[in-house]
Amino acid sequence: MSDTLLRVEDLSAFYGEAQVLRNVSLDVAHGEVVTLVGRNGAGKTTLLRSIMGLHKGTRGVVALDGQSLDGKSADKRARLGLGWVPDNRGIYATLSVSENLSLPPVVDKSAAWSLDRIYEQFPVLHERRDFPGTKLSGGEQQMLAMARPLRAGSRLLLLDEPSEGLAPVIVNQIGQIIRDIKAQGVAVLLVEQNVKFASTVADRHNLLAQGEVVASLDNDEFHSRTTELLEHLGM
Amino acid sequence: MTQFLQYTLQGLAAGGFYALAALGLAVIFGVLGVVNFSHGACYMLGAMISALLLEHFSLGFWPALVIVPVIMFFVGVLVERLLVQWLLRLDPLYNFLLTFGLTLLTVDIMKRQFGVSSLKYEVPAGLGGRISLGSVDLSIYQLFAAAFAVVICLLVWVGLTKTRVGMIVRAATEDAERSRALGINVARWVTPVFGFGIALAGLAGVLAAPYRAINADMGSNFIIILFAIVVIGGLGSILGAVVAGFLVGLVEAYGQGYYGQLSQVLIFVLMAAVVLVRPAGLFGREEAA
Ligand SMILES: Nc1ncnc2c1ncn2[C@@H]1O[C@H](COP(=O)(O)OP(=O)(O)OP(=O)(O)O)[C@@H](O)[C@H]1O
Ligand SMILES: [Mg+2]
């Protein structure tokens, strides 16, 4: 068995006739943080939705641990270890914070964080455990959205622009959380527009422009060529 | 004052049927995304079956209160398995049309079998008559119906808020796709939830049987009011359905009491007012509208 946890190969996605992703290929190793960087409308969310099995017009290969996810429903994919953290955070307003945390079924007993451990890592969530989920601030909601799949024991988090709309201090906190998550051996596929933020948390980067991956590079290279790459992406 | 109390009780009793049925409509819409047009017909069936149980099997109100929801649950399961599930993948409009068609079919079959005149049903022994509280004279059955509906709504509420199944139903009601993406097998709950929602409509029918005219058409007006309730409460809000159910019951009763024929109009004036101020309904979330 190779080290690859998630493999995406030649993935194309369509909205009706319009093609928004063209033969996208990327992979994420166990415990690795990989980004997909691209500007507004580049197709980042669509890629995550395709990986989750939520986007109907998808062609190509998505495999987890060498096992193709083709034809598998979204809930099956989640139970195989994919932890989706949508761009709107996806917090339930009608559920309390603690209910939001315990809603997803535990997918891997040995990897799942206990509620106690979650609360230790995210003290605010403990403070607010009986609040309706959407009464939290944006940053707190983002933490809750990231804590939720950890509690379920997901092996790979799919983070959709976690830094969006948050103050710089909070963005730093989110960055630290991602590094902590990685230290626990959980892999992350991070979709971002915030290049600076992406470069503080990731091992490798994929640049997405007009639905195509135009460059794949490691973090050092990414650092040294940031300006040039951003121009290339039109950002 | 006396009149006011009487109308209030009438309103709460009628509101009880509405709340129960609207609750069923809300969970079905939430989990399946289906607007069940046949809900009024299911309410009618609940009342009709009660009358038939009495006539042919001498089974009165109390047994009907248990038997009818069970029968209606299985009717719901059957309809979902045989028909509704095949259309779930398509635009929700298809299931709306399906349930609309089923309504026409059911109503016409019942008309053919039992004619258009109303079937008889007695107020159950022990709940007949009136009770005097000071100067106010109240119908015992209406007191019972209102209290019973409140108790059932509370039970459902406890089930929804205190159990894991309830949490899943609430989450799926808020956003079914997201719940799936979090690993919840929403499909597994689709059939029981549909059956449960239909059973609630049937239960409302049983409660209505002793003092409403029981005939094939009794559901057609009911469904229109139910839709008004769902709009007022907020489509997809469980709490909204219950609160708006009682609210509309009260408005209708006061309307009937004080303004006669205007009562139906008042309901829709209320609906329009709510929609003007809060387009997503009293308990609906704005972005969901
Ligand atoms: N429901 C839809 N129907 C048609 N086109 C869509 C739909 N959703 C997205 N698109 C188009 O697909 C392209 C990719 O959208 P997507 O949301 O994946 O981009 P994104 O990279 O996530 O953007 P953002 O940074 O704004 O979140 C965009 O051009 C968008 O206009
Ligand atoms: Mg996006």
Coordinates of C-alpha atoms and ligand atoms in Angstrom, one line a residue:
Chain A
M1 CA 0.0 0.0 0.0
S2 CA 1.3 3.4 -0.9
D3 CA 1.2 6.4 1.4
T4 CA -1.6 8.1 -0.6
L5 CA -4.8 8.7 1.3
L6 CA -6.9 10.6 -1.2
R7 CA -6.3 10.4 -4.9
V8 CA -8.2 12.5 -7.4
E9 CA -7.5 11.8 -11.1
D10 CA -8.8 13.4 -14.2
L11 CA -11.7 14.8 -12.4
S12 CA -14.0 17.0 -14.6
A13 CA -17.2 18.7 -13.3
F14 CA -20.1 20.3 -15.1
Y15 CA -23.0 22.5 -14.4
G16 CA -25.3 21.5 -17.2
E17 CA -23.2 22.2 -20.4
A18 CA -20.7 24.4 -18.6
Q19 CA -17.5 22.7 -17.6
V20 CA -16.0 24.1 -14.4
L21 CA -13.2 21.5 -13.7
R22 CA -10.9 20.1 -16.4
N23 CA -9.0 16.9 -15.6
V24 CA -8.0 17.9 -12.2
S25 CA -5.6 15.5 -10.5
L26 CA -4.1 15.8 -7.0
D27 CA -3.4 13.6 -4.1
V28 CA -3.1 13.8 -0.3
A29 CA -0.9 11.5 1.7
H30 CA -1.8 10.3 5.2
G31 CA -1.4 13.1 7.7
E32 CA -0.5 15.7 5.0
V33 CA -1.9 19.2 4.5
V34 CA -2.4 20.0 0.8
T35 CA -4.1 23.1 -0.6
L36 CA -5.9 24.0 -3.7
V37 CA -5.5 27.7 -4.3
G38 CA -7.6 29.6 -6.8
R39 CA -9.5 32.8 -7.1
N40 CA -13.3 33.4 -7.0
G41 CA -15.2 31.0 -9.1
A42 CA -12.1 28.9 -10.0
G43 CA -14.0 25.7 -9.0
K44 CA -12.7 25.0 -5.5
T45 CA -16.0 24.3 -3.9
T46 CA -17.1 22.3 -6.8
L47 CA -14.1 20.1 -6.4
L48 CA -14.8 19.4 -2.7
R49 CA -18.4 18.7 -3.5
S50 CA -17.4 16.3 -6.2
I51 CA -15.1 14.5 -3.8
M52 CA -17.9 14.3 -1.3
G53 CA -20.2 12.9 -3.9
L54 CA -22.6 15.9 -3.7
H55 CA -22.0 17.1 -7.2
K56 CA -23.9 15.1 -9.8
G57 CA -22.1 16.3 -13.0
T58 CA -18.8 14.8 -12.1
R59 CA -16.5 12.5 -14.2
G60 CA -13.2 11.0 -13.2
V61 CA -11.6 9.1 -10.3
V62 CA -11.8 9.8 -6.6
A63 CA -10.2 7.1 -4.4
L64 CA -9.7 6.9 -0.7
D65 CA -7.0 4.5 0.5
G66 CA -6.9 3.0 -3.0
Q67 CA -10.6 2.3 -2.9
S68 CA -12.7 4.0 -5.6
L69 CA -15.6 6.1 -4.3
D70 CA -17.4 5.9 -7.6
G71 CA -21.1 5.4 -7.0
K72 CA -20.8 5.8 -3.3
S73 CA -23.3 8.2 -1.7
A74 CA -22.2 11.2 0.4
D75 CA -23.1 9.5 3.7
K76 CA -21.1 6.4 2.7
R77 CA -18.1 8.6 1.8
A78 CA -18.3 10.4 5.2
R79 CA -18.4 7.0 7.0
L80 CA -15.3 6.0 5.1
G81 CA -13.5 8.9 6.7
L82 CA -14.1 12.1 4.7
G83 CA -14.9 15.1 6.9
W84 CA -16.5 17.9 4.9
V85 CA -16.3 21.4 6.4
P86 CA -18.4 23.5 3.9
D87 CA -17.7 27.1 3.1
N88 CA -20.8 28.3 5.0
R89 CA -19.5 26.2 8.0
G90 CA -22.7 24.2 7.9
I91 CA -23.7 24.6 11.5
Y92 CA -27.2 23.6 12.4
A93 CA -29.3 26.4 13.9
T94 CA -31.8 24.1 15.4
L95 CA -29.1 22.0 17.2
S96 CA -27.1 23.1 20.2
V97 CA -23.3 23.2 20.0
S98 CA -23.0 19.9 21.7
E99 CA -25.6 18.3 19.4
N100 CA -23.8 19.7 16.4
L101 CA -20.8 17.9 17.6
S102 CA -22.4 14.6 18.3
L103 CA -24.6 14.5 15.2
P104 CA -22.2 12.8 12.8
P105 CA -21.9 9.1 13.5
V106 CA -18.5 7.9 14.8
V107 CA -16.7 6.5 11.8
D108 CA -13.5 5.3 13.4
K109 CA -13.6 4.5 17.1
S110 CA -9.8 4.6 17.6
A111 CA -9.4 7.9 15.8
A112 CA -12.5 9.7 17.1
W113 CA -12.0 12.4 19.6
S114 CA -14.1 12.3 22.8
L115 CA -16.3 15.2 23.6
D116 CA -14.0 15.9 26.5
R117 CA -11.0 16.1 24.3
I118 CA -12.8 18.4 21.9
Y119 CA -13.8 20.7 24.7
E120 CA -10.2 20.7 26.0
Q121 CA -8.9 21.7 22.6
F122 CA -11.7 24.2 22.0
P123 CA -12.7 25.7 25.4
V124 CA -15.1 28.2 23.8
L125 CA -17.2 25.3 22.5
H126 CA -17.5 24.0 26.0
E127 CA -18.6 27.3 27.3
R128 CA -21.2 27.6 24.6
R129 CA -22.2 23.9 24.5
D130 CA -25.9 24.6 25.1
F131 CA -26.2 27.5 22.7
P132 CA -27.9 27.1 19.4
G133 CA -25.1 26.5 16.9
T134 CA -25.6 29.6 14.9
K135 CA -25.5 31.9 18.0
L136 CA -21.7 31.5 17.9
S137 CA -19.4 34.1 16.2
G138 CA -17.9 33.3 12.8
G139 CA -14.6 32.1 14.2
E140 CA -16.4 29.9 16.8
Q141 CA -18.6 28.4 14.1
Q142 CA -15.5 27.6 12.1
M143 CA -14.0 25.8 15.1
L144 CA -17.2 23.9 15.6
A145 CA -17.3 23.0 11.9
M146 CA -13.8 21.6 12.1
A147 CA -14.2 19.9 15.5
R148 CA -17.3 18.0 14.2
P149 CA -15.5 15.6 11.9
L150 CA -12.7 15.2 14.4
R151 CA -15.2 13.9 16.9
A152 CA -16.5 11.5 14.3
G153 CA -12.9 10.3 13.6
S154 CA -12.6 11.4 10.0
R155 CA -9.2 10.8 8.4
L156 CA -9.3 13.6 5.9
L157 CA -10.8 17.0 6.4
L158 CA -12.0 18.9 3.4
L159 CA -11.8 22.5 4.4
D160 CA -13.6 25.0 2.2
E161 CA -12.0 28.5 2.8
P162 CA -11.9 28.3 6.6
S163 CA -10.3 31.8 6.8
E164 CA -13.0 33.5 4.8
G165 CA -14.6 36.5 6.6
L166 CA -12.6 36.1 9.8
A167 CA -10.4 38.7 11.6
P168 CA -6.6 38.1 11.3
V169 CA -6.2 37.0 14.9
I170 CA -8.9 34.4 14.4
V171 CA -7.3 33.3 11.1
N172 CA -4.1 32.7 13.0
Q173 CA -6.0 30.6 15.5
I174 CA -7.6 28.5 12.7
G175 CA -4.1 28.1 11.3
Q176 CA -2.9 26.7 14.6
I177 CA -5.8 24.4 14.8
I178 CA -4.9 23.0 11.3
R179 CA -1.4 22.4 12.4
D180 CA -2.7 20.7 15.6
I181 CA -5.0 18.5 13.5
K182 CA -2.0 17.5 11.3
A183 CA 0.0 16.7 14.4
Q184 CA -2.7 14.2 15.3
G185 CA -2.2 12.4 12.0
V186 CA -5.3 13.7 10.3
A187 CA -4.9 14.8 6.7
V188 CA -6.3 18.0 5.3
L189 CA -7.3 19.1 1.8
L190 CA -7.6 22.9 2.2
V191 CA -9.2 25.1 -0.4
E192 CA -8.2 28.7 -0.2
Q193 CA -8.0 32.1 -1.7
N194 CA -5.9 33.5 1.1
V195 CA -2.5 32.5 -0.1
K196 CA -0.6 33.8 2.9
F197 CA -2.7 31.8 5.2
A198 CA -2.4 28.7 3.0
S199 CA 1.4 28.9 3.1
T200 CA 1.5 28.9 6.9
V201 CA -0.2 25.6 7.2
A202 CA 0.4 23.4 4.2
D203 CA 3.0 21.0 2.9
R204 CA 2.1 21.2 -0.7
H205 CA 0.0 23.4 -3.0
N206 CA -2.0 23.0 -6.1
L207 CA -2.9 26.1 -8.1
L208 CA -6.2 26.1 -9.8
A209 CA -7.0 28.5 -12.7
Q210 CA -10.0 28.2 -15.0
G211 CA -10.8 24.8 -13.7
E212 CA -7.3 23.4 -14.3
V213 CA -4.5 22.6 -12.0
V214 CA -1.7 24.8 -13.5
A215 CA 1.0 24.1 -10.9
S216 CA 1.8 21.8 -8.1
L217 CA 4.6 22.7 -5.8
D218 CA 5.9 22.3 -2.2
N219 CA 5.7 25.0 0.4
D220 CA 9.2 26.3 0.0
E221 CA 8.9 26.8 -3.7
F222 CA 5.5 28.3 -3.1
H223 CA 7.0 30.9 -0.8
S224 CA 9.8 31.9 -3.2
R225 CA 7.5 32.3 -6.2
T226 CA 4.4 33.7 -4.5
T227 CA 4.2 36.9 -6.4
E228 CA 4.7 35.4 -9.8
L229 CA 2.2 32.6 -9.1
L230 CA -0.4 35.0 -7.9
E231 CA -0.1 37.0 -11.0
H232 CA -0.4 33.8 -13.0
L233 CA -3.7 33.1 -11.2
G234 CA -5.0 36.6 -11.7
M235 CA -5.2 37.2 -8.0
Chain B
M1 CA -65.7 37.5 28.3
T2 CA -67.7 34.3 28.4
Q3 CA -67.8 34.2 24.7
F4 CA -64.1 35.0 24.4
L5 CA -63.2 32.0 26.5
Q6 CA -65.5 29.8 24.5
Y7 CA -64.0 30.9 21.3
T8 CA -60.5 30.5 22.7
L9 CA -61.3 26.9 23.6
Q10 CA -62.8 26.2 20.2
G11 CA -59.7 27.8 18.7
L12 CA -57.3 25.7 20.7
A13 CA -59.2 22.5 19.8
A14 CA -59.2 23.3 16.1
G15 CA -55.7 24.5 16.5
G16 CA -54.8 21.1 17.9
F17 CA -55.8 19.3 14.7
Y18 CA -54.0 21.9 12.7
A19 CA -50.9 21.6 14.8
L20 CA -50.7 17.8 14.6
A21 CA -51.3 17.7 10.9
A22 CA -48.9 20.6 10.2
L23 CA -46.2 18.9 12.4
G24 CA -46.6 15.9 10.1
L25 CA -46.4 18.1 7.0
A26 CA -43.2 19.8 8.4
V27 CA -41.2 16.6 9.1
I28 CA -42.1 15.1 5.8
F29 CA -41.1 18.3 4.0
G30 CA -38.0 18.6 6.1
V31 CA -36.6 15.1 5.6
L32 CA -38.0 14.3 2.1
G33 CA -38.2 17.7 0.6
V34 CA -41.8 16.7 -0.4
V35 CA -44.7 19.1 0.0
N36 CA -47.4 16.5 0.7
F37 CA -50.6 17.7 -0.9
S38 CA -52.4 14.6 0.2
H39 CA -52.2 15.6 3.9
G40 CA -55.8 16.9 3.8
A41 CA -56.9 13.6 2.3
C42 CA -55.1 11.7 5.0
Y43 CA -56.9 13.8 7.6
M44 CA -60.2 12.9 5.9
L45 CA -59.2 9.2 5.8
G46 CA -58.5 9.4 9.5
A47 CA -62.0 10.6 10.3
M48 CA -63.6 8.3 7.7
I49 CA -61.8 5.2 9.0
S50 CA -62.9 6.1 12.6
A51 CA -66.5 6.3 11.4
L52 CA -66.2 3.0 9.5
L53 CA -64.6 1.3 12.5
L54 CA -67.5 2.3 14.6
E55 CA -70.1 1.3 12.1
H56 CA -68.7 -2.1 11.0
F57 CA -66.6 -3.3 14.0
S58 CA -68.2 -1.3 16.8
L59 CA -64.8 0.1 17.6
G60 CA -65.4 3.4 19.2
F61 CA -63.3 6.6 19.6
W62 CA -60.7 5.3 22.1
P63 CA -59.6 2.3 20.0
A64 CA -59.7 4.5 16.9
L65 CA -57.3 6.9 18.6
V66 CA -54.7 4.1 18.5
I67 CA -55.8 2.0 15.5
V68 CA -56.2 4.8 12.9
P69 CA -52.7 6.3 13.3
V70 CA -51.3 2.8 13.0
I71 CA -53.3 2.1 9.8
M72 CA -52.3 5.5 8.4
F73 CA -48.6 4.9 9.3
F74 CA -48.7 1.8 7.1
V75 CA -50.6 3.6 4.4
G76 CA -47.8 6.2 4.4
V77 CA -45.1 3.5 4.3
L78 CA -46.8 1.9 1.4
V79 CA -47.3 5.1 -0.6
E80 CA -43.7 6.0 0.0
R81 CA -42.3 2.7 -1.0
L82 CA -44.5 2.2 -4.0
L83 CA -44.6 5.7 -5.4
V84 CA -42.9 8.6 -3.6
Q85 CA -39.4 7.1 -3.4
W86 CA -39.2 6.8 -7.2
L87 CA -39.6 10.5 -7.7
L88 CA -37.4 11.7 -4.8
R89 CA -34.4 12.1 -7.2
L90 CA -36.4 14.4 -9.5
D91 CA -37.6 18.0 -8.9
P92 CA -39.8 18.1 -5.8
L93 CA -42.6 19.3 -8.0
Y94 CA -43.1 15.7 -9.2
N95 CA -43.9 14.4 -5.8
F96 CA -46.2 17.4 -5.2
L97 CA -48.1 16.5 -8.4
L98 CA -48.1 12.8 -7.4
T99 CA -49.7 13.6 -4.0
F100 CA -52.1 16.0 -5.7
G101 CA -53.2 13.2 -8.0
L102 CA -53.5 10.8 -5.0
T103 CA -55.7 13.3 -3.3
L104 CA -58.1 13.5 -6.2
L105 CA -58.2 9.7 -6.5
T106 CA -58.8 9.2 -2.8
V107 CA -61.5 11.8 -2.5
D108 CA -63.3 10.4 -5.5
I109 CA -63.1 6.9 -4.4
M110 CA -64.5 7.8 -1.0
K111 CA -67.3 9.8 -2.7
R112 CA -68.2 6.8 -4.8
Q113 CA -68.2 4.5 -1.9
F114 CA -69.9 6.6 0.8
G115 CA -71.6 9.4 -1.1
V116 CA -71.4 13.1 -0.3
S117 CA -73.5 13.2 2.8
S118 CA -71.7 13.2 6.1
L119 CA -71.2 10.0 8.2
K120 CA -72.3 10.0 11.8
Y121 CA -70.0 10.0 14.7
E122 CA -70.8 10.4 18.4
V123 CA -68.9 12.3 20.9
P124 CA -67.4 9.4 23.0
A125 CA -69.2 8.6 26.3
G126 CA -67.7 10.6 29.1
L127 CA -66.6 13.4 26.9
G128 CA -70.1 14.6 25.9
G129 CA -71.8 17.5 27.4
R130 CA -70.5 20.7 28.8
I131 CA -68.8 21.8 31.9
S132 CA -69.4 25.1 33.7
L133 CA -66.6 27.1 35.1
G134 CA -68.2 30.0 36.9
S135 CA -70.2 31.8 34.2
V136 CA -68.4 30.0 31.4
D137 CA -69.9 27.0 29.8
L138 CA -67.4 24.9 27.9
S139 CA -67.6 21.8 25.7
I140 CA -65.8 18.9 27.4
Y141 CA -64.9 17.3 24.2
Q142 CA -63.2 20.4 22.9
L143 CA -61.3 20.7 26.2
F144 CA -60.2 17.1 25.7
A145 CA -59.2 17.6 22.1
A146 CA -57.2 20.7 22.8
A147 CA -55.4 19.0 25.7
F148 CA -54.8 15.8 23.8
A149 CA -53.2 17.6 20.9
V150 CA -51.0 19.7 23.2
V151 CA -49.9 16.5 24.9
I152 CA -49.1 14.7 21.6
C153 CA -47.2 17.8 20.3
L154 CA -45.2 17.9 23.6
L155 CA -44.4 14.2 23.2
V156 CA -43.3 14.6 19.7
W157 CA -41.2 17.6 20.8
V158 CA -39.6 15.6 23.5
G159 CA -38.9 12.8 21.0
L160 CA -37.4 15.3 18.6
T161 CA -35.2 17.1 21.2
K162 CA -34.2 14.3 23.5
T163 CA -33.5 11.3 21.3
R164 CA -30.8 10.6 18.7
V165 CA -33.4 9.9 16.0
G166 CA -35.1 13.2 16.9
M167 CA -31.8 15.0 16.5
I168 CA -31.2 13.4 13.1
V169 CA -34.7 14.4 12.0
R170 CA -34.2 18.0 13.1
A171 CA -30.8 18.1 11.3
A172 CA -32.2 16.6 8.1
T173 CA -35.2 18.9 8.3
E174 CA -32.8 21.9 8.4
D175 CA -30.5 20.6 5.7
A176 CA -30.8 17.0 4.4
E177 CA -27.9 17.2 2.0
R178 CA -25.5 18.5 4.6
S179 CA -26.7 15.7 7.0
R180 CA -25.8 13.1 4.4
A181 CA -22.4 14.7 3.9
L182 CA -21.8 14.3 7.6
G183 CA -22.3 10.6 7.4
I184 CA -26.0 10.3 8.3
N185 CA -27.9 7.8 6.3
V186 CA -30.9 10.0 5.8
A187 CA -32.4 7.6 3.3
R188 CA -33.0 5.2 6.2
W189 CA -35.3 7.6 7.9
V190 CA -37.3 8.7 4.8
T191 CA -39.9 5.9 5.0
P192 CA -40.6 5.9 8.7
V193 CA -40.8 9.7 8.7
F194 CA -43.2 9.7 5.8
G195 CA -45.4 7.1 7.6
F196 CA -45.1 9.1 10.9
G197 CA -46.2 12.3 9.2
I198 CA -49.2 10.6 7.6
A199 CA -50.1 9.0 10.9
L200 CA -50.2 12.5 12.5
A201 CA -52.6 13.7 9.8
G202 CA -54.7 10.6 10.5
L203 CA -54.7 11.3 14.2
A204 CA -55.9 14.8 13.6
G205 CA -58.8 13.2 11.6
V206 CA -59.8 11.0 14.5
L207 CA -59.8 13.9 16.9
A208 CA -62.0 15.9 14.4
A209 CA -64.4 13.0 13.9
P210 CA -66.7 13.6 16.9
Y211 CA -67.6 17.2 16.0
R212 CA -66.8 17.9 12.4
A213 CA -68.8 16.8 9.5
I214 CA -67.2 13.6 8.2
N215 CA -67.3 13.4 4.4
A216 CA -64.9 12.9 1.5
D217 CA -64.5 16.7 1.1
M218 CA -63.6 17.6 4.6
G219 CA -59.9 17.5 3.7
S220 CA -59.9 20.0 0.8
N221 CA -60.5 23.0 2.9
F222 CA -58.2 21.6 5.6
I223 CA -55.2 21.3 3.3
I224 CA -55.5 25.0 2.2
I225 CA -55.4 26.1 5.8
L226 CA -52.5 23.7 6.5
F227 CA -50.5 25.4 3.7
A228 CA -51.3 28.8 5.2
I229 CA -50.1 27.5 8.6
V230 CA -46.9 26.2 7.1
V231 CA -46.3 29.6 5.4
I232 CA -47.0 31.5 8.6
G233 CA -44.8 29.2 10.7
G234 CA -42.0 29.0 8.2
L235 CA -41.6 26.2 5.8
G236 CA -39.3 23.6 7.3
S237 CA -39.7 24.7 10.8
I238 CA -41.1 22.1 13.2
L239 CA -41.8 24.6 16.0
G240 CA -43.2 27.0 13.6
A241 CA -45.8 24.4 12.4
V242 CA -47.0 23.8 15.9
V243 CA -47.2 27.4 17.0
A244 CA -48.8 28.6 13.7
G245 CA -51.3 25.6 13.9
F246 CA -52.6 26.8 17.2
L247 CA -52.5 30.4 16.2
V248 CA -54.5 29.8 13.1
G249 CA -57.0 27.7 15.1
L250 CA -57.5 30.7 17.4
V251 CA -57.8 33.3 14.6
E252 CA -60.3 31.1 12.9
A253 CA -62.4 30.7 16.0
Y254 CA -62.4 34.4 16.9
G255 CA -63.2 35.1 13.3
Q256 CA -66.1 32.7 13.3
G257 CA -67.3 34.0 16.7
Y258 CA -67.1 37.7 16.1
Y259 CA -67.3 38.1 12.3
G260 CA -69.1 35.1 11.0
Q261 CA -68.1 34.3 7.5
L262 CA -64.9 36.4 7.6
S263 CA -62.9 33.8 9.5
Q264 CA -61.3 32.2 6.5
V265 CA -60.3 35.6 5.2
L266 CA -58.7 36.5 8.5
I267 CA -56.4 33.5 8.2
F268 CA -55.1 34.7 4.9
V269 CA -54.9 38.3 6.1
L270 CA -52.7 36.9 8.9
M271 CA -50.6 35.0 6.4
A272 CA -50.1 38.0 4.2
A273 CA -49.2 40.1 7.2
V274 CA -46.6 37.6 8.4
V275 CA -45.1 37.2 4.9
L276 CA -44.8 41.0 4.5
V277 CA -42.9 41.3 7.8
R278 CA -41.0 38.0 7.7
P279 CA -41.0 36.5 4.3
A280 CA -39.6 33.2 5.6
G281 CA -42.4 32.9 8.2
L282 CA -42.4 33.3 12.0
F283 CA -39.8 30.6 12.6
G284 CA -38.3 30.2 9.2
R285 CA -34.7 31.1 8.6
E286 CA -34.3 34.0 6.2
E287 CA -31.7 32.3 4.0
A288 CA -33.9 29.2 3.7
A289 CA -36.6 31.3 2.0
Ligands
LIG1 N1 -25.2 25.9 -9.2 C1 -24.4 26.4 -10.2 N2 -24.9 26.5 -11.4 C2 -24.1 26.9 -12.5 N3 -22.9 27.3 -12.3 C3 -22.3 27.3 -11.1 C4 -23.1 26.8 -10.0 N4 -22.3 26.9 -8.9 C5 -21.1 27.3 -9.3 N5 -21.1 27.6 -10.6 C6 -20.0 28.1 -11.4 O1 -19.0 27.2 -11.3 C7 -17.8 27.9 -11.2 C8 -17.0 27.3 -10.0 O2 -17.8 27.6 -8.8 P1 -17.2 27.2 -7.4 O3 -18.2 27.6 -6.4 O4 -16.8 25.8 -7.4 O5 -16.0 28.2 -7.3 P2 -15.1 28.5 -6.0 O6 -13.7 28.4 -6.5 O7 -15.5 27.8 -4.8 O8 -15.4 30.1 -5.8 P3 -15.5 30.9 -4.4 O9 -14.1 31.3 -4.2 O10 -16.3 32.1 -4.8 O11 -16.1 30.1 -3.4 C9 -18.1 29.3 -11.1 O12 -17.8 29.9 -12.3 C10 -19.5 29.4 -10.8 O13 -20.1 30.5 -11.4
MG2 MG -16.2 28.2 -2.9

